[in-house]
XYZ file of N, CA and C in Angstrom:
504
model
N 221.167 -169.435 185.175
C 222.194 -168.768 185.739
C 222.143 -167.275 185.146
N 222.135 -167.404 183.589
C 222.076 -166.080 182.916
C 220.811 -165.308 183.190
N 219.684 -165.863 183.398
C 218.381 -165.199 183.778
C 218.678 -164.468 185.061
N 219.330 -165.164 186.163
C 219.530 -164.483 187.444
C 220.360 -163.308 187.286
N 221.466 -163.363 186.464
C 222.434 -162.223 186.271
C 221.744 -161.199 185.651
N 220.832 -161.460 184.537
C 220.132 -160.434 183.815
C 219.252 -159.609 184.659
N 218.557 -160.443 185.838
C 217.655 -159.853 186.763
C 218.445 -158.951 187.668
N 219.716 -159.270 187.983
C 220.431 -158.531 188.929
C 220.839 -157.165 188.094
N 221.168 -157.290 186.866
C 221.449 -156.146 186.006
C 220.329 -155.098 186.006
N 219.064 -155.704 185.841
C 217.891 -154.869 185.731
C 217.582 -154.194 187.125
N 217.705 -154.913 188.170
C 217.585 -154.335 189.473
C 218.435 -153.163 189.735
N 219.843 -153.369 189.370
C 220.778 -152.435 189.533
C 220.437 -151.116 188.482
N 220.046 -151.379 187.483
C 219.582 -150.324 186.565
C 218.491 -149.399 187.186
N 217.559 -150.157 187.847
C 216.375 -149.464 188.524
C 216.980 -148.614 189.637
N 217.794 -149.334 190.533
C 218.434 -148.592 191.549
C 219.197 -147.293 191.120
N 219.924 -147.393 190.168
C 220.522 -146.329 189.517
C 219.867 -145.237 189.019
N 218.713 -145.666 188.476
C 217.811 -144.503 187.933
C 217.100 -143.902 189.082
N 216.672 -144.742 190.198
C 216.011 -144.147 191.325
C 216.798 -143.145 192.070
N 218.150 -143.483 192.115
C 219.072 -142.752 192.909
C 219.399 -141.369 192.250
N 218.967 -141.268 191.104
C 219.229 -139.963 190.381
C 218.093 -138.922 190.789
N 216.948 -139.421 191.388
C 215.942 -138.463 191.796
C 216.413 -137.671 192.984
N 216.042 -136.297 193.160
C 216.560 -135.537 194.221
C 216.024 -136.145 195.569
N 216.922 -136.143 196.475
C 216.595 -136.507 197.716
C 216.628 -138.056 197.976
N 216.793 -138.753 196.917
C 216.853 -140.220 197.084
C 218.335 -140.669 196.846
N 218.865 -141.296 198.145
C 220.220 -141.724 198.169
C 220.213 -143.276 197.644
N 221.357 -143.773 197.738
C 221.495 -145.172 197.272
C 220.823 -146.277 198.079
N 220.593 -145.918 199.409
C 220.027 -147.014 200.281
C 218.389 -146.762 199.930
N 217.857 -145.588 199.946
C 216.494 -145.339 199.574
C 216.204 -145.841 198.242
N 217.058 -145.706 197.143
C 216.886 -146.093 195.921
C 216.839 -147.618 195.961
N 217.546 -148.412 196.723
C 217.593 -149.828 196.931
C 216.199 -150.230 197.420
N 215.751 -149.488 198.463
C 214.549 -150.034 199.206
C 213.325 -149.858 198.238
N 213.365 -148.714 197.438
C 212.370 -148.507 196.545
C 212.257 -149.606 195.455
N 213.517 -149.885 194.947
C 213.584 -150.718 193.907
C 213.091 -152.216 194.342
N 213.627 -152.567 195.549
C 213.166 -153.849 196.123
C 211.646 -153.963 196.299
N 211.091 -152.848 196.639
C 209.604 -152.630 196.860
C 208.874 -152.884 195.458
N 209.318 -152.207 194.577
C 208.754 -152.379 193.185
C 208.874 -153.719 192.606
N 210.005 -154.454 192.993
C 210.276 -155.904 192.541
C 209.256 -156.688 193.182
N 208.939 -156.525 194.407
C 208.047 -157.358 195.206
C 206.527 -157.032 194.905
N 206.283 -155.716 194.393
C 204.839 -155.299 194.205
C 204.296 -156.108 193.216
N 202.837 -156.255 193.291
C 202.239 -156.965 192.148
C 202.268 -156.045 190.883
N 202.117 -156.760 189.700
C 202.344 -156.055 188.466
C 201.344 -154.852 188.271
N 200.044 -155.025 188.704
C 199.380 -153.720 188.534
C 199.841 -152.581 189.307
N 200.362 -152.769 190.373
C 200.713 -151.656 191.199
C 201.927 -151.047 190.579
N 202.921 -151.748 189.994
C 204.092 -151.375 189.433
C 203.680 -150.604 188.169
N 202.787 -151.169 187.416
C 202.309 -150.586 186.124
C 201.563 -149.173 186.448
N 200.853 -149.075 187.545
C 200.111 -147.774 187.910
C 201.267 -146.731 188.006
N 202.425 -147.027 188.751
C 203.482 -146.064 188.965
C 203.981 -145.721 187.607
N 204.394 -146.767 186.665
C 204.906 -146.401 185.480
C 203.925 -145.592 184.634
N 202.767 -145.789 184.475
C 201.655 -145.149 183.844
C 201.618 -143.657 184.256
N 201.705 -143.455 185.564
C 201.665 -142.123 186.340
C 202.830 -141.312 185.701
N 204.025 -141.899 185.679
C 205.305 -141.176 185.115
C 205.137 -140.840 183.727
N 204.607 -141.869 182.982
C 204.441 -141.521 181.510
C 203.258 -140.376 181.283
N 202.234 -140.485 182.089
C 201.159 -139.427 181.934
C 201.760 -138.035 182.251
N 202.504 -137.927 183.274
C 203.107 -136.700 183.667
C 203.877 -136.068 182.527
N 204.794 -136.938 182.206
C 205.712 -136.472 181.032
C 205.036 -136.136 179.672
N 203.825 -136.701 179.494
C 203.149 -136.514 178.241
C 202.329 -135.146 178.381
N 201.611 -135.038 179.742
C 200.622 -133.992 179.846
C 201.079 -132.617 180.548
N 202.175 -132.712 181.482
C 202.332 -131.646 182.381
C 203.608 -130.948 181.691
N 203.329 -129.576 181.661
C 204.399 -128.736 181.073
C 204.552 -127.591 182.267
N 205.002 -126.438 181.761
C 205.216 -125.294 182.551
C 204.349 -124.173 182.045
N 203.582 -123.433 182.932
C 202.743 -122.295 182.604
C 203.474 -121.220 181.848
N 203.053 -120.856 180.661
C 203.699 -119.772 179.999
C 203.768 -118.417 180.716
N 202.904 -118.180 181.555
C 202.816 -116.867 182.429
C 203.680 -116.914 183.696
N 203.521 -117.924 184.497
C 204.200 -117.911 185.785
C 205.418 -118.780 185.878
N 205.298 -119.918 185.028
C 206.481 -120.890 185.046
C 206.045 -122.078 186.064
N 204.747 -122.099 186.643
C 204.394 -123.102 187.534
C 203.997 -124.392 186.573
N 203.891 -125.624 187.255
C 203.490 -126.716 186.497
C 201.916 -126.574 186.073
N 201.750 -127.071 184.835
C 200.385 -126.798 184.239
C 200.193 -128.037 183.317
N 198.851 -128.222 183.174
C 198.344 -129.370 182.224
C 197.861 -128.737 181.011
N 198.385 -127.499 180.639
C 197.894 -126.867 179.513
C 198.837 -125.568 179.330
N 198.369 -124.583 178.701
C 199.039 -123.524 178.229
C 199.288 -122.592 179.711
N 198.182 -122.534 180.497
C 198.275 -121.832 181.771
C 197.837 -122.740 182.846
N 198.574 -122.405 184.074
C 198.293 -123.238 185.263
C 196.964 -122.898 185.778
N 196.541 -123.590 186.838
C 195.126 -123.318 187.392
C 195.036 -121.961 188.089
N 196.121 -121.416 188.635
C 196.113 -120.191 189.307
C 195.915 -118.950 188.192
N 196.772 -119.195 187.221
C 196.754 -118.093 186.072
C 195.509 -117.992 185.206
N 194.747 -119.235 185.219
C 193.504 -119.339 184.468
C 192.390 -118.642 185.448
N 192.594 -118.627 186.725
C 191.532 -118.212 187.710
C 191.246 -116.666 187.456
N 190.163 -116.205 186.942
C 189.860 -114.729 186.725
C 189.579 -114.034 188.177
N 189.472 -114.735 189.247
C 189.289 -114.124 190.466
C 190.653 -113.903 191.272
N 191.601 -114.427 190.720
C 192.949 -114.158 191.312
C 193.525 -112.751 190.836
N 194.105 -111.941 191.881
C 194.441 -110.656 191.769
C 195.702 -110.543 190.826
N 195.641 -110.032 189.552
C 196.762 -109.962 188.683
C 197.777 -108.917 189.209
N 197.412 -107.973 190.062
C 198.253 -106.827 190.432
C 199.139 -107.296 191.609
N 198.982 -108.476 192.152
C 199.740 -108.997 193.216
C 200.424 -110.142 192.854
N 201.896 -110.186 192.886
C 202.553 -111.350 192.526
C 203.493 -111.805 193.649
N 203.377 -113.103 193.900
C 204.151 -113.809 194.945
C 205.455 -114.504 194.227
N 206.543 -113.992 194.367
C 207.729 -114.684 193.675
C 208.408 -115.711 194.494
N 208.587 -116.975 193.954
C 209.156 -117.968 194.608
C 210.119 -118.635 193.680
N 211.075 -119.579 194.320
C 212.016 -120.125 193.532
C 211.604 -121.303 192.629
N 210.763 -122.187 193.192
C 210.385 -123.416 192.524
C 208.986 -123.593 192.727
N 208.296 -124.356 191.817
C 206.990 -124.815 191.978
C 206.544 -125.355 193.296
N 207.334 -126.015 193.986
C 207.000 -126.658 195.272
C 206.814 -125.556 196.279
N 207.526 -124.385 196.139
C 207.363 -123.305 197.002
C 206.019 -122.606 196.893
N 205.514 -122.416 195.577
C 204.154 -121.929 195.298
C 203.175 -122.847 195.929
N 203.243 -124.218 195.708
C 202.299 -125.180 196.341
C 202.188 -124.974 197.820
N 203.316 -124.850 198.563
C 203.295 -124.622 199.980
C 202.566 -123.469 200.345
N 202.816 -122.313 199.690
C 202.223 -121.150 200.118
C 200.602 -121.129 199.566
N 200.479 -121.674 198.512
C 199.050 -121.950 198.058
C 198.200 -122.771 199.172
N 198.810 -123.831 199.574
C 198.254 -124.758 200.559
C 197.813 -123.821 201.955
N 198.809 -122.954 202.246
C 198.444 -122.098 203.378
C 197.417 -121.069 203.155
N 197.098 -120.798 201.875
C 195.972 -119.912 201.589
C 196.198 -118.543 201.924
N 197.447 -117.910 201.841
C 197.802 -116.641 202.342
C 197.922 -115.658 201.112
N 197.859 -116.196 199.951
C 198.117 -115.214 198.791
C 196.863 -115.472 197.936
N 196.235 -114.343 197.607
C 195.092 -114.261 196.683
C 195.451 -113.751 195.189
N 196.742 -113.420 195.213
C 197.364 -112.940 193.903
C 197.738 -114.207 193.047
N 198.783 -113.878 192.156
C 199.381 -114.901 191.426
C 200.690 -115.128 191.801
N 201.430 -116.045 191.242
C 202.763 -116.484 191.518
C 203.783 -116.249 190.340
N 204.943 -116.213 190.633
C 206.011 -116.222 189.576
C 207.105 -117.056 190.079
N 207.408 -118.184 189.262
C 208.511 -119.187 189.724
C 209.625 -118.691 188.928
N 210.774 -118.455 189.629
C 211.930 -118.010 189.052
C 212.834 -119.287 188.296
N 212.629 -120.303 189.029
C 213.346 -121.531 188.400
C 214.544 -121.778 189.204
N 214.700 -121.249 190.317
C 215.934 -121.315 191.050
C 216.316 -120.137 191.823
N 217.542 -120.140 192.280
C 218.134 -118.866 192.938
C 219.387 -118.575 192.509
N 219.787 -117.327 192.632
C 221.196 -116.952 192.257
C 222.193 -117.607 193.099
N 223.183 -118.500 192.369
C 224.150 -119.217 193.116
C 225.382 -119.140 192.404
N 226.286 -118.154 192.467
C 227.458 -118.240 191.721
C 228.425 -119.418 191.715
N 228.309 -120.170 193.059
C 229.105 -121.390 193.176
C 228.663 -122.517 192.272
N 227.366 -122.465 192.096
C 226.620 -123.448 191.194
C 226.532 -123.051 189.740
N 227.134 -121.826 189.359
C 227.160 -121.336 188.062
C 225.671 -120.678 187.630
N 224.899 -120.437 188.560
C 223.629 -119.798 188.352
C 223.525 -118.361 188.589
N 223.378 -117.603 187.446
C 223.316 -116.237 187.596
C 221.871 -115.689 187.246
N 221.684 -114.384 187.454
C 220.473 -113.781 187.135
C 219.816 -114.097 185.731
N 220.688 -114.359 184.730
C 220.169 -114.530 183.386
C 219.787 -115.970 183.279
N 220.054 -116.935 184.280
C 219.645 -118.290 184.211
C 218.203 -118.266 184.860
N 217.668 -117.369 185.499
C 216.356 -117.407 186.174
C 215.341 -116.583 185.278
N 214.111 -116.648 185.737
C 212.888 -116.098 184.975
C 212.742 -114.661 185.553
N 213.796 -113.836 185.547
C 213.580 -112.639 186.201
C 212.989 -111.538 185.101
N 213.580 -111.732 183.958
C 213.132 -110.776 182.827
C 211.507 -110.857 182.646
N 210.990 -112.122 182.666
C 209.664 -112.385 182.541
C 208.872 -111.854 183.627
N 209.409 -111.815 184.910
C 208.741 -111.141 185.999
C 208.656 -109.784 185.686
N 209.724 -109.001 185.377
C 209.715 -107.614 184.990
C 208.670 -107.287 183.939
N 208.566 -108.199 183.035
C 207.509 -107.776 181.870
C 206.124 -107.888 182.470
N 205.877 -108.922 183.409
C 204.590 -109.058 183.903
C 204.211 -107.896 184.900
N 205.241 -107.391 185.602
C 205.076 -106.405 186.595
C 204.489 -105.117 185.801
N 205.127 -104.781 184.539
C 204.821 -103.751 183.823
C 203.519 -103.939 183.028
N 203.342 -105.019 182.490
C 202.212 -105.449 181.637
C 200.941 -105.417 182.484
N 200.959 -105.989 183.575
C 199.711 -106.250 184.454
C 199.514 -105.134 185.439
N 200.358 -104.151 185.426
C 200.180 -102.859 186.283
C 200.347 -103.530 187.792
N 201.199 -104.296 188.195
C 201.362 -104.885 189.450
C 201.615 -103.882 190.360
N 200.975 -103.951 191.581
C 201.171 -102.952 192.729
C 201.958 -103.529 193.926
N 201.904 -104.822 194.000
C 202.570 -105.562 195.029
C 203.391 -106.784 194.568
N 204.611 -106.859 194.953
C 205.486 -108.059 194.616
C 205.892 -108.501 196.056
N 205.391 -109.744 196.272
C 206.009 -110.473 197.581
C 207.103 -111.352 197.187
N 208.236 -111.083 197.824
C 209.397 -111.959 197.504
C 209.491 -113.133 198.599
N 209.171 -114.330 198.205
C 209.113 -115.445 199.151
C 210.127 -116.451 198.748
N 211.371 -115.981 198.655
C 212.506 -117.006 198.372
C 212.935 -117.532 199.564
N 213.620 -118.631 199.509
C 214.135 -119.471 200.527
C 215.050 -118.598 201.594
N 214.937 -118.868 202.870
C 215.761 -118.083 203.885
C 217.019 -118.579 203.993
N 217.884 -118.602 202.926
C 219.292 -118.945 202.830
C 220.251 -117.800 202.002
N 221.441 -118.186 201.996
C 222.195 -117.187 201.270
C 221.866 -116.891 199.898
N 221.584 -117.952 199.233
C 221.227 -117.872 197.674
C 219.809 -117.168 197.568
N 218.873 -117.579 198.397
C 217.467 -116.854 198.413
C 217.350 -115.489 198.755
N 218.296 -115.176 199.859
C 218.294 -113.752 200.238
C 219.040 -112.862 198.991
N 219.994 -113.353 198.530
C 220.690 -112.821 197.240
C 219.737 -112.495 196.222
N 218.961 -113.540 195.825
C 217.978 -113.420 194.808
C 216.934 -112.469 195.085
N 216.525 -112.433 196.278
C 215.389 -111.412 196.804
C 215.936 -110.052 196.754
N 217.060 -109.855 197.178
C 217.784 -108.426 197.134
C 217.938 -108.052 195.648
N 218.334 -108.947 194.740
C 218.643 -108.605 193.275
C 217.185 -108.237 192.730
N 216.088 -109.086 192.897
C 215.012 -108.801 192.459
C 214.295 -107.582 192.837
N 214.442 -107.287 194.157
C 213.903 -106.065 194.728
C 214.617 -104.830 194.095
N 215.798 -104.963 193.897
C 216.455 -103.713 193.251
C 215.963 -103.516 191.925
N 215.528 -104.520 191.115
C 215.011 -104.376 189.727
C 213.415 -103.975 189.790
N 212.762 -104.327 190.767
C 211.405 -104.071 190.876
C 211.051 -102.831 191.489
N 211.712 -102.354 192.483
C 211.498 -101.095 193.232
C 211.366 -99.888 192.270
N 212.337 -99.710 191.251
C 212.302 -98.579 190.418
C 211.037 -98.516 189.434
N 210.245 -99.815 189.514
C 209.083 -99.877 188.518
C 207.872 -99.296 189.439
N 208.000 -98.997 190.709
C 207.086 -98.451 191.463
C 206.341 -99.618 192.138
């Protein structure tokens, strides 16, 4: 009886942890947890190992803020990418979407979010100063503002545009 109770506690712990993931509600967390409980051990261990490896090896690029398995991401390491063109996005997933479309041959700059006063996120919470430093250092001639088309994204784009324009 105590083993069964302990198993329920562990299952609930897994459900609680999974429900902390973005976009995963309680029902999805419960489905995922039960799937993992039913999965064979090697499959569950592969998932656990993948999570551990990501946490051990993946960081953020010192240049653009994108995900990287070293000091620089794949795009920033590529000498064929145009350093004078920067596409500014909110999050790494946005850069990945644009990269998949193949429309930018320059580099990216991840802000780390958008200005959102209601959420307590101001310009100083984003990687805007780093962008301005890159624009000057690399003699950037074009900045593409590819923030999300919502109130916060538009406000962020307008704010960044106001800072970048005077730099030419």
